[in-house]
mmCIF file of C-alpha atoms in Angstrom:
data_model
loop_
_atom_site.group_PDB
_atom_site.id
_atom_site.type_symbol
_atom_site.label_atom_id
_atom_site.label_comp_id
_atom_site.label_asym_id
_atom_site.label_seq_id
_atom_site.Cartn_x
_atom_site.Cartn_y
_atom_site.Cartn_z
ATOM 1 C CA PHE A 1 -20.306 5.237 -4.038
ATOM 2 C CA CYS A 2 -17.184 5.263 -1.871
ATOM 3 C CA SER A 3 -15.511 8.034 -3.870
ATOM 4 C CA GLU A 4 -16.355 11.115 -5.949
ATOM 5 C CA ARG A 5 -14.415 9.682 -8.895
ATOM 6 C CA ALA A 6 -16.350 6.444 -8.792
ATOM 7 C CA LYS A 7 -19.536 8.451 -8.853
ATOM 8 C CA GLN A 8 -18.286 10.596 -11.798
ATOM 9 C CA SER A 9 -17.314 7.593 -13.821
ATOM 10 C CA HIS A 10 -20.696 5.967 -13.320
ATOM 11 C CA GLU A 11 -22.450 9.184 -14.309
ATOM 12 C CA LYS A 12 -20.498 9.122 -17.571
ATOM 13 C CA ILE A 13 -22.086 5.810 -18.381
ATOM 14 C CA GLY A 14 -25.577 6.906 -17.636
ATOM 15 C CA TYR A 15 -26.164 6.749 -13.922
ATOM 16 C CA GLN A 16 -28.452 9.504 -12.788
ATOM 17 C CA ASN A 17 -26.718 12.140 -10.668
ATOM 18 C CA ASP A 18 -29.865 12.834 -8.547
ATOM 19 C CA LYS A 19 -29.908 9.185 -7.472
ATOM 20 C CA CYS A 20 -26.216 8.962 -6.508
ATOM 21 C CA VAL A 21 -24.525 9.792 -3.309
ATOM 22 C CA VAL A 22 -20.868 9.486 -2.082
ATOM 23 C CA ILE A 23 -20.320 7.943 1.316
ATOM 24 C CA PRO A 24 -16.566 7.801 1.796
ATOM 25 C CA ASN A 25 -14.966 4.932 3.710
ATOM 26 C CA GLY A 26 -13.215 5.792 6.952
ATOM 27 C CA CYS A 27 -10.957 4.071 9.422
ATOM 28 C CA ASP A 28 -11.154 3.617 13.126
ATOM 29 C CA THR A 29 -8.500 5.871 14.577
ATOM 30 C CA SER A 30 -8.680 3.973 17.902
ATOM 31 C CA VAL A 31 -7.184 1.017 15.898
ATOM 32 C CA TYR A 32 -5.013 2.853 13.418
ATOM 33 C CA PHE A 33 -2.597 5.323 15.063
ATOM 34 C CA ALA A 34 1.202 5.805 15.513
ATOM 35 C CA ASN A 35 2.751 3.646 18.127
ATOM 36 C CA LYS A 36 6.610 4.014 18.532
ATOM 37 C CA GLU A 37 6.966 1.109 20.892
ATOM 38 C CA LYS A 38 5.066 -1.181 18.524
ATOM 39 C CA ARG A 39 7.271 0.151 15.624
ATOM 40 C CA LYS A 40 10.355 -1.101 17.360
ATOM 41 C CA SER A 41 8.983 -4.526 18.252
ATOM 42 C CA VAL A 42 7.468 -5.142 14.783
ATOM 43 C CA ARG A 43 10.697 -4.161 13.066
ATOM 44 C CA GLN A 44 12.620 -6.504 15.311
ATOM 45 C CA ALA A 45 10.166 -9.348 14.669
ATOM 46 C CA LEU A 46 10.569 -8.851 10.894
ATOM 47 C CA ASN A 47 14.404 -8.557 11.263
ATOM 48 C CA ILE A 48 14.348 -5.066 9.583
ATOM 49 C CA GLU A 49 15.350 -2.963 12.566
ATOM 50 C CA ASN A 50 18.587 -1.799 10.901
ATOM 51 C CA THR A 51 16.968 -0.857 7.615
ATOM 52 C CA ASP A 52 17.084 2.846 6.630
ATOM 53 C CA VAL A 53 13.700 2.962 4.983
ATOM 54 C CA VAL A 54 10.867 0.508 4.936
ATOM 55 C CA LEU A 55 8.407 0.897 2.119
ATOM 56 C CA GLY A 56 5.096 -0.877 2.189
ATOM 57 C CA ARG A 57 2.661 -2.113 -0.469
ATOM 58 C CA PHE A 58 -0.440 -3.626 1.121
ATOM 59 C CA GLY A 59 -3.199 -5.120 -1.013
ATOM 60 C CA ARG A 60 -4.284 -8.338 -2.752
ATOM 61 C CA PHE A 61 -2.399 -9.524 -5.800
ATOM 62 C CA ASP A 62 -4.540 -8.312 -8.679
ATOM 63 C CA PRO A 63 -3.715 -6.677 -12.032
ATOM 64 C CA GLN A 64 -5.515 -3.517 -10.924
ATOM 65 C CA LYS A 65 -3.035 -3.100 -8.007
ATOM 66 C CA ASP A 66 -0.163 -3.002 -10.546
ATOM 67 C CA TYR A 67 2.513 -4.901 -8.667
ATOM 68 C CA LYS A 68 4.652 -4.981 -11.772
ATOM 69 C CA ASN A 69 5.021 -1.248 -11.723
ATOM 70 C CA PHE A 70 5.601 -1.304 -7.939
ATOM 71 C CA VAL A 71 8.472 -3.837 -8.295
ATOM 72 C CA LEU A 72 10.025 -1.815 -11.198
ATOM 73 C CA ALA A 73 9.861 1.346 -9.064
ATOM 74 C CA ALA A 74 11.329 -0.473 -6.066
ATOM 75 C CA ASP A 75 14.192 -1.752 -8.254
ATOM 76 C CA ASP A 76 14.920 1.869 -9.405
ATOM 77 C CA LEU A 77 15.056 2.928 -5.735
ATOM 78 C CA LEU A 78 17.372 0.063 -4.924
ATOM 79 C CA ALA A 79 19.875 1.357 -7.534
ATOM 80 C CA SER A 80 20.521 4.453 -5.324
ATOM 81 C CA ASN A 81 20.035 2.978 -1.877
ATOM 82 C CA GLU A 82 20.481 -0.618 -0.978
ATOM 83 C CA ASN A 83 19.473 -0.174 2.623
ATOM 84 C CA LEU A 84 15.774 -0.256 1.776
ATOM 85 C CA CYS A 85 13.230 -3.008 2.059
ATOM 86 C CA PHE A 86 9.799 -3.526 0.683
ATOM 87 C CA LEU A 87 7.166 -4.968 3.037
ATOM 88 C CA MET A 88 4.325 -6.560 1.034
ATOM 89 C CA VAL A 89 1.149 -7.782 2.532
ATOM 90 C CA GLY A 90 -2.061 -9.149 1.089
ATOM 91 C CA GLU A 91 -3.868 -12.063 -0.454
ATOM 92 C CA ASN A 92 -1.552 -14.052 -2.805
ATOM 93 C CA ILE A 93 1.408 -11.951 -1.735
ATOM 94 C CA SER A 94 3.650 -14.904 -1.119
ATOM 95 C CA HIS A 95 6.575 -16.903 -2.476
ATOM 96 C CA LYS A 96 3.975 -19.354 -3.938
ATOM 97 C CA ASN A 97 2.742 -16.721 -6.363
ATOM 98 C CA GLY A 98 4.747 -17.524 -9.517
ATOM 99 C CA ASP A 99 3.875 -14.305 -11.272
ATOM 100 C CA LEU A 100 4.949 -12.130 -8.361
ATOM 101 C CA MET A 101 8.131 -14.112 -7.834
ATOM 102 C CA GLU A 102 9.022 -13.721 -11.473
ATOM 103 C CA MET A 103 8.735 -9.923 -11.131
ATOM 104 C CA ILE A 104 10.787 -9.886 -7.886
ATOM 105 C CA SER A 105 13.454 -12.316 -9.076
ATOM 106 C CA SER A 106 14.312 -10.002 -11.987
ATOM 107 C CA SER A 107 15.080 -7.138 -9.619
ATOM 108 C CA ARG A 108 18.476 -6.061 -8.384
ATOM 109 C CA ASN A 109 17.956 -7.347 -4.810
ATOM 110 C CA PRO A 110 15.076 -9.882 -4.593
ATOM 111 C CA GLU A 111 16.016 -10.391 -0.903
ATOM 112 C CA LYS A 112 14.838 -6.862 -0.175
ATOM 113 C CA PHE A 113 11.179 -7.869 -0.744
ATOM 114 C CA ILE A 114 9.491 -9.245 2.309
ATOM 115 C CA LEU A 115 6.216 -11.134 1.418
ATOM 116 C CA LEU A 116 3.884 -11.709 4.299
ATOM 117 C CA GLY A 117 0.699 -12.875 2.555
ATOM 118 C CA LYS A 118 -2.702 -12.112 3.966
ATOM 119 C CA ARG A 119 -2.467 -10.867 7.595
ATOM 120 C CA ASN A 120 -4.885 -9.783 10.287
ATOM 121 C CA ASP A 121 -2.395 -7.537 12.074
ATOM 122 C CA LEU A 122 -2.275 -4.578 9.722
ATOM 123 C CA PRO A 123 -2.467 -1.932 12.515
ATOM 124 C CA ASP A 124 0.841 -3.400 13.822
ATOM 125 C CA LEU A 125 2.398 -3.802 10.445
ATOM 126 C CA TYR A 126 1.773 -0.104 9.533
ATOM 127 C CA GLN A 127 4.031 0.770 12.442
ATOM 128 C CA ALA A 128 7.080 -0.784 10.721
ATOM 129 C CA LEU A 129 6.689 1.476 7.591
ATOM 130 C CA ASP A 130 8.396 4.734 6.747
ATOM 131 C CA ILE A 131 6.354 5.117 3.492
ATOM 132 C CA MET A 132 3.205 3.438 2.157
ATOM 133 C CA ILE A 133 2.982 3.001 -1.620
ATOM 134 C CA SER A 134 -0.173 2.531 -3.671
ATOM 135 C CA SER A 135 0.740 1.681 -7.249
ATOM 136 C CA SER A 136 -2.855 0.919 -8.291
ATOM 137 C CA LEU A 137 -4.207 1.423 -11.806
ATOM 138 C CA GLY A 138 -7.679 1.872 -10.355
ATOM 139 C CA GLU A 139 -9.188 2.456 -6.933
ATOM 140 C CA GLY A 140 -12.379 3.667 -5.311
ATOM 141 C CA PHE A 141 -11.367 4.667 -1.842
ATOM 142 C CA PRO A 142 -8.029 3.052 -0.895
ATOM 143 C CA ASN A 143 -8.506 1.903 2.668
ATOM 144 C CA VAL A 144 -4.810 1.112 3.063
ATOM 145 C CA VAL A 145 -3.895 4.676 2.302
ATOM 146 C CA ALA A 146 -6.390 5.978 4.909
ATOM 147 C CA GLU A 147 -5.179 3.431 7.444
ATOM 148 C CA ALA A 148 -1.449 4.265 6.813
ATOM 149 C CA MET A 149 -2.232 8.001 7.120
ATOM 150 C CA ALA A 150 -4.043 7.478 10.378
ATOM 151 C CA SER A 151 -0.933 5.629 11.557
ATOM 152 C CA GLU A 152 1.092 8.685 10.579
ATOM 153 C CA VAL A 153 2.802 6.981 7.637
ATOM 154 C CA PRO A 154 3.315 9.208 4.611
ATOM 155 C CA CYS A 155 1.993 7.879 1.322
ATOM 156 C CA VAL A 156 3.000 7.886 -2.332
ATOM 157 C CA VAL A 157 0.070 7.074 -4.543
ATOM 158 C CA THR A 158 -1.071 6.920 -8.124
ATOM 159 C CA ASP A 159 -3.759 9.423 -9.038
ATOM 160 C CA VAL A 160 -6.683 6.978 -9.174
ATOM 161 C CA GLY A 161 -9.948 7.081 -7.252
ATOM 162 C CA GLU A 162 -9.786 9.100 -4.102
ATOM 163 C CA SER A 163 -6.064 8.427 -3.634
ATOM 164 C CA GLY A 164 -4.837 11.863 -4.637
ATOM 165 C CA SER A 165 -7.486 13.867 -2.798
ATOM 166 C CA LEU A 166 -7.053 11.633 0.279
ATOM 167 C CA VAL A 167 -3.276 12.209 0.451
ATOM 168 C CA GLY A 168 -3.498 15.859 -0.611
ATOM 169 C CA ALA A 169 -0.389 17.796 0.395
ATOM 170 C CA THR A 170 0.686 15.180 3.045
ATOM 171 C CA GLY A 171 2.192 12.792 0.582
ATOM 172 C CA LYS A 172 3.047 12.467 -3.053
ATOM 173 C CA VAL A 173 0.718 11.742 -5.991
#
């Protein structure tokens, strides 16, 4: 299993503990690390260099990732600070996704959501973030949280899978 919680949930349904092992995922810190110069150029390229706080939500569009809750929380944040933006990256995270666009269009400031779709330049995109958000209903080992943390981006996560233990005292669960 990739997480202790995944192992425990499988043991509850009958998997034998003595035949189970946890091998956590990791991330390559020669790829994922903080880079202040890259931060500036990525923010300029995305036209968000004057934004106070850039919050990210990376991951495929899937009910388990709970984008509805993410958009509702983002909308609450926008009520107290309009100089935020929400950088969203992942499979089906695009303006062509009707379900996602319905969620976003009902927010206070739909223009504050930047949808980039599936990308291969995540190490660069992490540089633009001030905070990474994981709103998931379920996870094993959230790679995006580990990658963000390796890039020195603080994380706010739901307490699923290894999210809480991965973030520990460095972020918010």
